[in-house]
PDB file of C-alpha atoms (C1' of nucleotides) in Angstrom:
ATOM      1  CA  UNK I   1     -48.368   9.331 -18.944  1.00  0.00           C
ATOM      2  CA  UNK I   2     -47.067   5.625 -19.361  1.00  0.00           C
ATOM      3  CA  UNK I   3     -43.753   6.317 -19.881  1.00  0.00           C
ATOM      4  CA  UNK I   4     -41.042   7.634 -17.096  1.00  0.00           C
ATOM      5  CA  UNK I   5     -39.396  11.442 -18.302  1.00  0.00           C
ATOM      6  CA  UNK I   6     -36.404  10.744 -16.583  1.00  0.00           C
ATOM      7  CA  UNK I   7     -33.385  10.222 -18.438  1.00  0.00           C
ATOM      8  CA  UNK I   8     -30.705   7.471 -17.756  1.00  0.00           C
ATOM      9  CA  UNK I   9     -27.939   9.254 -15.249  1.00  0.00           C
ATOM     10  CA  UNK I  10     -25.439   7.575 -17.696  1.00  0.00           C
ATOM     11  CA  UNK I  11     -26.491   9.665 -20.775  1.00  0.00           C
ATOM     12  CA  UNK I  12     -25.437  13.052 -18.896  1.00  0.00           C
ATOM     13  CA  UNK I  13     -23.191  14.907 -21.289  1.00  0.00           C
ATOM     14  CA  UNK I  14     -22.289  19.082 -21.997  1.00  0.00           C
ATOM     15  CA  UNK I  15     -23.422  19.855 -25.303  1.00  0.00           C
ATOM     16  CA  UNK I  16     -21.092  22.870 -25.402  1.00  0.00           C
ATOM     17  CA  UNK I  17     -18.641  20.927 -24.010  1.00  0.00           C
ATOM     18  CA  UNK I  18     -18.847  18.687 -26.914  1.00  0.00           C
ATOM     19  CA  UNK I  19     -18.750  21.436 -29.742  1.00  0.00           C
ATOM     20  CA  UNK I  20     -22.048  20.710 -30.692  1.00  0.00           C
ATOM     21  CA  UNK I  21     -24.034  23.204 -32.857  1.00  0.00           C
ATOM     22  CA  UNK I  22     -27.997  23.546 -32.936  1.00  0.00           C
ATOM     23  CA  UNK I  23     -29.565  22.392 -36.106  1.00  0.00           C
ATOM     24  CA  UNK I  24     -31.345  25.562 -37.714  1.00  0.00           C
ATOM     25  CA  UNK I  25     -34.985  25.788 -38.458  1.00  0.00           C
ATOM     26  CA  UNK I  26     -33.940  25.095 -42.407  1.00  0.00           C
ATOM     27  CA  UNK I  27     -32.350  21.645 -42.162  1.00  0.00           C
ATOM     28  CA  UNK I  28     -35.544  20.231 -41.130  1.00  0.00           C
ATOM     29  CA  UNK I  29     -37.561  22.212 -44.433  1.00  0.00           C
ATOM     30  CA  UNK I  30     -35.425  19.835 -46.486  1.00  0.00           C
ATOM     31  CA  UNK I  31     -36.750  17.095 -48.339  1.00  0.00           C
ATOM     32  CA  UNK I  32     -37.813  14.130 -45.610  1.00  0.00           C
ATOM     33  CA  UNK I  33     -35.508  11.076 -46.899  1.00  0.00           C
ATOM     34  CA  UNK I  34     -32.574  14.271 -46.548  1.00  0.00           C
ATOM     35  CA  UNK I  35     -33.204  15.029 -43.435  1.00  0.00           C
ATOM     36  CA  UNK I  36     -33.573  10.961 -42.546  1.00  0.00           C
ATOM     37  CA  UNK I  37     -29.634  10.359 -44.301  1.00  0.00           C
ATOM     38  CA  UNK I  38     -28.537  13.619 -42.778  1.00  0.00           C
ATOM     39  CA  UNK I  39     -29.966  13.280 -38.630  1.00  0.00           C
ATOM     40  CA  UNK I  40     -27.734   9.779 -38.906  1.00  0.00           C
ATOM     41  CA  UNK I  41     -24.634  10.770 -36.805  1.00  0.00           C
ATOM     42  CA  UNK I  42     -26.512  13.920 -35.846  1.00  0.00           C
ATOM     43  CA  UNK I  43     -27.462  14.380 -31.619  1.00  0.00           C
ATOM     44  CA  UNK I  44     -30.133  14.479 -29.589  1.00  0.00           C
ATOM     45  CA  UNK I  45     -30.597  16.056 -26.262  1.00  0.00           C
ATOM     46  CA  UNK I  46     -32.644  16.693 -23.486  1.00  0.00           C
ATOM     47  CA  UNK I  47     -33.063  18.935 -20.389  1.00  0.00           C
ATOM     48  CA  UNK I  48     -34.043  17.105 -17.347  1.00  0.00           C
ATOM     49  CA  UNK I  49     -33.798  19.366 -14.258  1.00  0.00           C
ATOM     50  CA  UNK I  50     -31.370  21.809 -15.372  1.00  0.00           C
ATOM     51  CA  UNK I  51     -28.823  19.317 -16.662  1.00  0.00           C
ATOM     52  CA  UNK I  52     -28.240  17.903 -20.154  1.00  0.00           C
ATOM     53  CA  UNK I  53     -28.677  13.860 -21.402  1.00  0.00           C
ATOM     54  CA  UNK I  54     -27.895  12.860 -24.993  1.00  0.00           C
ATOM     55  CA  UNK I  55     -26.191  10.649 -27.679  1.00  0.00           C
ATOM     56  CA  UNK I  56     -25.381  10.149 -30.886  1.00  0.00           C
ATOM     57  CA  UNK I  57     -27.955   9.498 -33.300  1.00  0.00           C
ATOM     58  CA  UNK I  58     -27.144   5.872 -35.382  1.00  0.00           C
ATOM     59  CA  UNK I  59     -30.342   5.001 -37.281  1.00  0.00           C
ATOM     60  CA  UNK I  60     -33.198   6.901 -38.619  1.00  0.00           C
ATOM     61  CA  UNK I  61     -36.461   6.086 -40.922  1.00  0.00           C
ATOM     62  CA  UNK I  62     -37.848   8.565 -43.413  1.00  0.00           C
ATOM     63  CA  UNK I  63     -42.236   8.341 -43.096  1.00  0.00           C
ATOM     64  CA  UNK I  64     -43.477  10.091 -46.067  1.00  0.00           C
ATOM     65  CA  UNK I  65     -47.374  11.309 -45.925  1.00  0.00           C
ATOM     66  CA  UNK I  66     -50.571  10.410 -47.772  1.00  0.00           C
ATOM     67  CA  UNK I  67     -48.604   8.347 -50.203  1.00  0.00           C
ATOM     68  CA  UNK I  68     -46.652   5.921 -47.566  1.00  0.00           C
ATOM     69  CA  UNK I  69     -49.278   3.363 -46.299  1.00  0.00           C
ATOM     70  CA  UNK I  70     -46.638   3.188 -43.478  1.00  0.00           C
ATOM     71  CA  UNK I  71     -46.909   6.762 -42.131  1.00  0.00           C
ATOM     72  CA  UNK I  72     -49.713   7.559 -40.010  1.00  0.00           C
ATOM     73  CA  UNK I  73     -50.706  10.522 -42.068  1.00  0.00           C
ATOM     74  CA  UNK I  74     -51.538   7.872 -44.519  1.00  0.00           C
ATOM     75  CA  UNK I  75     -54.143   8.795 -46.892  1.00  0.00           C
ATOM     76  CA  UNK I  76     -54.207  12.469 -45.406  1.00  0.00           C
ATOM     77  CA  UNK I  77     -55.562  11.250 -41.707  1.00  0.00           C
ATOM     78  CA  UNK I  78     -55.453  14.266 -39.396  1.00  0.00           C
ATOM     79  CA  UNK I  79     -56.259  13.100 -36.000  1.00  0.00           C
ATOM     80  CA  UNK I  80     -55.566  14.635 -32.344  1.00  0.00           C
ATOM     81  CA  UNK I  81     -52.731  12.216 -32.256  1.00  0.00           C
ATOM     82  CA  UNK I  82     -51.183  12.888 -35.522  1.00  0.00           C
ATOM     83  CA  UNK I  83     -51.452  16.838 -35.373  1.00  0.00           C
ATOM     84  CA  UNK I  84     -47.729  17.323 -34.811  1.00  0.00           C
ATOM     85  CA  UNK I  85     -46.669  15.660 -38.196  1.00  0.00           C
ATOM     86  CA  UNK I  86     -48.475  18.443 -39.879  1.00  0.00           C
ATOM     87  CA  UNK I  87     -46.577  21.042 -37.644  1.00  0.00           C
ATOM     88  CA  UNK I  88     -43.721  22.301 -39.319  1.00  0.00           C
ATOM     89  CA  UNK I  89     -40.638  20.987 -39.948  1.00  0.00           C
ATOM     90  CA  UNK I  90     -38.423  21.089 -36.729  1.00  0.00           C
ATOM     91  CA  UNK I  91     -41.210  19.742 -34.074  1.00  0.00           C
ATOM     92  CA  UNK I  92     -41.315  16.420 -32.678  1.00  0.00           C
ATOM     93  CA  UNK I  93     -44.224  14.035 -32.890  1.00  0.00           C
ATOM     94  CA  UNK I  94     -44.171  11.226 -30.532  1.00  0.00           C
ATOM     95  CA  UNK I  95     -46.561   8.022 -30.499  1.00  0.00           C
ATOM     96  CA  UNK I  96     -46.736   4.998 -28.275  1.00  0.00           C
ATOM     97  CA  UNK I  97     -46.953   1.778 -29.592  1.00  0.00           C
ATOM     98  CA  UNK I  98     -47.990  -1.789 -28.579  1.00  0.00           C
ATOM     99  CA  UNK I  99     -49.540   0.126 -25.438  1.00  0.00           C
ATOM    100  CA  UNK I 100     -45.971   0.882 -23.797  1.00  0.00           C
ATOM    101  CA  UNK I 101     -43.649   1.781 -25.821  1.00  0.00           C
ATOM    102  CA  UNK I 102     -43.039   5.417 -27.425  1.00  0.00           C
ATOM    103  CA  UNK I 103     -41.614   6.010 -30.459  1.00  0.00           C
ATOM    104  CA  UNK I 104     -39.771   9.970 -31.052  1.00  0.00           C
ATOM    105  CA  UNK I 105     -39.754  11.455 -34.656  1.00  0.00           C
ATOM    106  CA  UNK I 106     -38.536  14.709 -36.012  1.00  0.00           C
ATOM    107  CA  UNK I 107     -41.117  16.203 -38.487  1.00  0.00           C
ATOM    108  CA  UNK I 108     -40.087  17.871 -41.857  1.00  0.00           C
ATOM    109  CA  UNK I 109     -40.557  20.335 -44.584  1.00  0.00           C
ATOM    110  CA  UNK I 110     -43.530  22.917 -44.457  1.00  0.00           C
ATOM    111  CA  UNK I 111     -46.058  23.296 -42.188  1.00  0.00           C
ATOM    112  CA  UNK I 112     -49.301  21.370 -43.760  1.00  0.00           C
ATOM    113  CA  UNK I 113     -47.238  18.457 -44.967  1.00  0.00           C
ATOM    114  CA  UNK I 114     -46.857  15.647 -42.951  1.00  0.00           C
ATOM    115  CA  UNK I 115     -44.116  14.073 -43.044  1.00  0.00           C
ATOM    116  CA  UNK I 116     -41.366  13.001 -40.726  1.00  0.00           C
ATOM    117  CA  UNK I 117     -38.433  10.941 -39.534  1.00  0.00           C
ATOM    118  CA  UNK I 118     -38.275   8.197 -37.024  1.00  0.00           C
ATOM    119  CA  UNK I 119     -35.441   8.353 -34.569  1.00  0.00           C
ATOM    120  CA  UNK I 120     -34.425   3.936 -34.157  1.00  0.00           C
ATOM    121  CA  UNK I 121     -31.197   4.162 -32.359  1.00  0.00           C
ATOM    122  CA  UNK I 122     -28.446   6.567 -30.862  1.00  0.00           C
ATOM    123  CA  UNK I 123     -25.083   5.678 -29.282  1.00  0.00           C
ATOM    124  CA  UNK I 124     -24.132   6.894 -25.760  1.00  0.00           C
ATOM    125  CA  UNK I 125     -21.243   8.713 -25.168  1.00  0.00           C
ATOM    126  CA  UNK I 126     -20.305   7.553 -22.069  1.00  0.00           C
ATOM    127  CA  UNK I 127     -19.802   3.902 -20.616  1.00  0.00           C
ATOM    128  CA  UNK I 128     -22.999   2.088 -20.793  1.00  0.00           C
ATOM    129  CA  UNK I 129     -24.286  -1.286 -22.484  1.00  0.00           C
ATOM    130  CA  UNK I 130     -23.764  -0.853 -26.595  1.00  0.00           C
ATOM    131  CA  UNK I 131     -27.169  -1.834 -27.315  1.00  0.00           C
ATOM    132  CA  UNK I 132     -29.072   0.638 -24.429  1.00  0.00           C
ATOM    133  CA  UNK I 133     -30.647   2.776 -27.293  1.00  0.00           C
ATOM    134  CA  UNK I 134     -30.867   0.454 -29.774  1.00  0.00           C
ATOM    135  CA  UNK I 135     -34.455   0.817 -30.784  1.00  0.00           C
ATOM    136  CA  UNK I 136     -37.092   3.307 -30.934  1.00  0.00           C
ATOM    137  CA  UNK I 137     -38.757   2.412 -27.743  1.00  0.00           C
ATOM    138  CA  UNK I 138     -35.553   2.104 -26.510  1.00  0.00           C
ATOM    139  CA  UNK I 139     -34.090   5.224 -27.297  1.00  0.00           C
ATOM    140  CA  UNK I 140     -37.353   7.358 -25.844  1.00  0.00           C
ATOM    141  CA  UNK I 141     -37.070   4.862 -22.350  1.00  0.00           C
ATOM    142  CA  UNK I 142     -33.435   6.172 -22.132  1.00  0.00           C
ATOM    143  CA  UNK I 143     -33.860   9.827 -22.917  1.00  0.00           C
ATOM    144  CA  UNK I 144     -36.879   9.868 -21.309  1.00  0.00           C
ATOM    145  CA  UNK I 145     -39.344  11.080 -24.005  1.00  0.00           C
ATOM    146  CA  UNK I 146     -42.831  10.185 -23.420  1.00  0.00           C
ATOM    147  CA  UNK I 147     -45.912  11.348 -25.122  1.00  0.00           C
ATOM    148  CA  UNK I 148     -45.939  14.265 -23.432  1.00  0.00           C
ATOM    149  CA  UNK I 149     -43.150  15.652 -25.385  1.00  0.00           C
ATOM    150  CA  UNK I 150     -45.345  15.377 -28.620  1.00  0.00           C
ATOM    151  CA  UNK I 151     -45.714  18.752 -30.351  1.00  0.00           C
ATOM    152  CA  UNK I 152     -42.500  20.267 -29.277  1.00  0.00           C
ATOM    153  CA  UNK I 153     -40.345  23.003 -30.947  1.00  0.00           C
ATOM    154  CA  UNK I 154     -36.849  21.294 -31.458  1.00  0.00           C
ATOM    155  CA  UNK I 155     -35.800  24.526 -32.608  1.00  0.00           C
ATOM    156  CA  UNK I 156     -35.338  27.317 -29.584  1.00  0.00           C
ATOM    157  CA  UNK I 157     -34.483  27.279 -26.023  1.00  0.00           C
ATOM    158  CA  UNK I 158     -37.257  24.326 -25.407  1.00  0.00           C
ATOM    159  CA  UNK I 159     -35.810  20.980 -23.429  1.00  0.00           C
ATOM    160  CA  UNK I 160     -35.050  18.846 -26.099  1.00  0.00           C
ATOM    161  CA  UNK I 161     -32.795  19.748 -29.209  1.00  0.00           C
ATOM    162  CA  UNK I 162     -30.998  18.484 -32.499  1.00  0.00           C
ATOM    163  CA  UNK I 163     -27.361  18.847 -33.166  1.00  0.00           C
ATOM    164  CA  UNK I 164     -25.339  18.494 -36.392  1.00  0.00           C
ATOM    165  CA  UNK I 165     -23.015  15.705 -37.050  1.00  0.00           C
ATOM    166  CA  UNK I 166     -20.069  15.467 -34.627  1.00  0.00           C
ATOM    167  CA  UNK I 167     -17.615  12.921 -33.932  1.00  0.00           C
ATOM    168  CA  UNK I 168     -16.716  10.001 -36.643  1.00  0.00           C
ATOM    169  CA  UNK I 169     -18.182  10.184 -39.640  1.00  0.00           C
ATOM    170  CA  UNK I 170     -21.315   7.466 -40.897  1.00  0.00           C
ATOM    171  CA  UNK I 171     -20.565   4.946 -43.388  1.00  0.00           C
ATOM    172  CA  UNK I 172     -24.336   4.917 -44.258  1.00  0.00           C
ATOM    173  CA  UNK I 173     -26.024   2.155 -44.922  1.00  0.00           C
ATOM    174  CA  UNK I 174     -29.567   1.694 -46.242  1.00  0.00           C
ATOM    175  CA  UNK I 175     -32.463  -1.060 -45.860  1.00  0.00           C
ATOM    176  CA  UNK I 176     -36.193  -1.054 -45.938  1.00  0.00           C
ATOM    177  CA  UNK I 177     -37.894  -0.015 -42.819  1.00  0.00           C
ATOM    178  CA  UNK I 178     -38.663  -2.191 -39.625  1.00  0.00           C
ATOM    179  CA  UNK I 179     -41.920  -3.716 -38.796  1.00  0.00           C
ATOM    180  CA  UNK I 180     -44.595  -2.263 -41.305  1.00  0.00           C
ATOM    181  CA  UNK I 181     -45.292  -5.614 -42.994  1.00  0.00           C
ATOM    182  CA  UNK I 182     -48.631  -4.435 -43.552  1.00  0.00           C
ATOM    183  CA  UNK I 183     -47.823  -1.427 -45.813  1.00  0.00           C
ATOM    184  CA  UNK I 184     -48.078  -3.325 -48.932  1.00  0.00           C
ATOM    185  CA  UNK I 185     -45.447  -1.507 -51.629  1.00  0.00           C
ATOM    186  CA  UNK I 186     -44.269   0.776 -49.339  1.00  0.00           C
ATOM    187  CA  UNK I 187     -43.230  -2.043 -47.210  1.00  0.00           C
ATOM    188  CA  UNK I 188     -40.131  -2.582 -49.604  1.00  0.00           C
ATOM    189  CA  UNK I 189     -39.416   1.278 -49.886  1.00  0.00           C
ATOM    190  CA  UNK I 190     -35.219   1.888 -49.024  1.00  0.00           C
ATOM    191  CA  UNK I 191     -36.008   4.351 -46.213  1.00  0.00           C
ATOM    192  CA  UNK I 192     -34.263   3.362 -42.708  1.00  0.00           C
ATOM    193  CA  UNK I 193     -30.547   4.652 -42.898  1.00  0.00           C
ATOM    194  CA  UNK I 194     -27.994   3.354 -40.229  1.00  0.00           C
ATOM    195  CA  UNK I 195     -24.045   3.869 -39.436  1.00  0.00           C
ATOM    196  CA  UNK I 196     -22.866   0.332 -40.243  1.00  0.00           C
ATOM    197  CA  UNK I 197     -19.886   0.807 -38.306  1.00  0.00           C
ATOM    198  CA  UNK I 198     -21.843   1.134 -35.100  1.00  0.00           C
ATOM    199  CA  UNK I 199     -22.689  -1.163 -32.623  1.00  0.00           C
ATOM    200  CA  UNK I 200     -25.649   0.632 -31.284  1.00  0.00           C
ATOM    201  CA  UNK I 201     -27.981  -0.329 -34.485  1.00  0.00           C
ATOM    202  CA  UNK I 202     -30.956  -2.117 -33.403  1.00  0.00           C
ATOM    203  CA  UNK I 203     -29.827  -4.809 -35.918  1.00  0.00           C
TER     204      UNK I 203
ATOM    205  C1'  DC D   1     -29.292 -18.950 -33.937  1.00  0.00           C
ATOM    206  C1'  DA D   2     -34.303 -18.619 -35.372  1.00  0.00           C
ATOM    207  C1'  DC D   3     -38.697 -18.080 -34.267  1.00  0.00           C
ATOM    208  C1'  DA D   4     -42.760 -17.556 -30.850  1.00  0.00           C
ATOM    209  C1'  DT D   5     -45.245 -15.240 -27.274  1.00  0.00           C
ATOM    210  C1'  DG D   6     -47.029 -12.025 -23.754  1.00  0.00           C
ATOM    211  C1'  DA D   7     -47.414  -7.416 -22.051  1.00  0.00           C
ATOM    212  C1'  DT D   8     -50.714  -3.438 -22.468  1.00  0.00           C
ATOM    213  C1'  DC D   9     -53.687   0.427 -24.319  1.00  0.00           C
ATOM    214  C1'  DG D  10     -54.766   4.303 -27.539  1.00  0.00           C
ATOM    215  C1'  DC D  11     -56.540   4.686 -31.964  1.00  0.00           C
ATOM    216  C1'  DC D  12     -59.260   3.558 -35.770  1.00  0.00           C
ATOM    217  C1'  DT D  13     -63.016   0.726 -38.064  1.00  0.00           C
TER     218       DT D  13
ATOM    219  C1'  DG E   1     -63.162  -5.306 -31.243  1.00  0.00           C
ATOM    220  C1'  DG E   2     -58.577  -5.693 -33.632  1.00  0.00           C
ATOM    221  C1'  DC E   3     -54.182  -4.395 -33.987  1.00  0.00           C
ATOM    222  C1'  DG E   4     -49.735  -1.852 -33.862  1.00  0.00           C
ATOM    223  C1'  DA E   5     -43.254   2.445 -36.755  1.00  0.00           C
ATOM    224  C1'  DT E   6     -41.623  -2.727 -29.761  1.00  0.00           C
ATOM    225  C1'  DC E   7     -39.142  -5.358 -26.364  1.00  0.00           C
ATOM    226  C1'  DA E   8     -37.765  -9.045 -23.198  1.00  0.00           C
ATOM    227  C1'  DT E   9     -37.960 -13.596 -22.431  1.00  0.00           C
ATOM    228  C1'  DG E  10     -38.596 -18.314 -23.546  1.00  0.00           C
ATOM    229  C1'  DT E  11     -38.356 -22.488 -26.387  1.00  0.00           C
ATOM    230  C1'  DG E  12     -36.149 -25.633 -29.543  1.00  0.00           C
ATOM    231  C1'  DG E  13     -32.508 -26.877 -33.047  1.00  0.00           C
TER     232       DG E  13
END
DNA sequence: CACATGATCGCCT
DNA sequence: GGCGATCATGTGG
């Protein structure tokens, strides 16, 4: 693919270590703007070579189907690329945009509905930059997450997995979502959730 | 600080 | 053929 798999060094982290827990197959069968408020100080981690990279998820988006212009399963389109947004809810559906960036969302509810949550911007554990995953394409570049990764079980023994919340807890804050301009109402929708109190949100 | 622009390519019209 | 669920860099105020 375009994108690098290999994870920043810095990101390395125990998962057991850190008392996380997996997130069970039912937390992602919950309604999509749920799941969107709920994966906000939730974590995200990923297998690269028998060792584990994560961090702290900080801001999240909620996509919600045929009836948000902004989702690519817009008006019911079912294409090769979209597929995984129709999987159900616990796989990951990964896109790239602007030809080089990719973008990593968690899909919801039942199979046969498409909807799903965008992943904007985690917070490292460890000592690195504040802002190094502060952004979709960010956060995939530092994880390593490429379109490859599209279609995955999150749920499992697979490579990359969810974790409840852990750590402080999220003073949530709420906004419309980033750069859909051309989504008309839906452009205005309160959908992208963020911990205000951290430094790793991409704004 | 607020824009403005280029990079780069898969997907949809 | 146009454009995008982005990012880094550059300009000017």
């Amino acid at each position: 693919m375009i994108a690098k798999n290999r994870p920043d060094a810095r990101l390395a982290l125990d998962p057991g270590a850190l008392g996380l827990s997996e997130l069970p197959r039912r937390f992602y069968r919950r309604e999509t703007e749920e799941v969107a408020r709920r994966l906000v100080g939730a974590w995200i981690a990923r297998r690269w070579r028998g060792r584990w990279y994560g961090a702290r998820i900080v801001e999240t988006e909620a996509y919600l189907g045929p009836s948000d212009r902004a989702a690519h399963s817009w008006g019911g389109r079912r294409t090769a690329r979209v597929e995984p947004m129709y999987a159900e809810g616990g796989h990951l559906y990964v896109f790239l945009v602007y030809g080089m960036h990719c973008c990593a969302n968690v899909v919801t509810r039942a199979e046969g509905v498409p909807e799903a949550v965008l992943l904007r911007a985690a917070e490292a554990a460890g000592d690195v930059p504040a802002k190094l995953l502060a952004g979709p394409g960010k956060l995939c570049a530092g994880l390593g997450i490429t379109t490859g990764d599209s279609g995955r079980d999150l749920v499992g023994d697979g490579p990359i997995r969810l974790f409840g919340r852990r750590g402080r807890a999220p003073v949530l804050g709420v906004s419309p979502r980033i750069g859909i301009d051309y989504a008309g109402a839906a452009k205005s929708w309160p959908l992208r959730f963020y911990d205000s109190n951290s430094p790793a949100v991409s704004r």
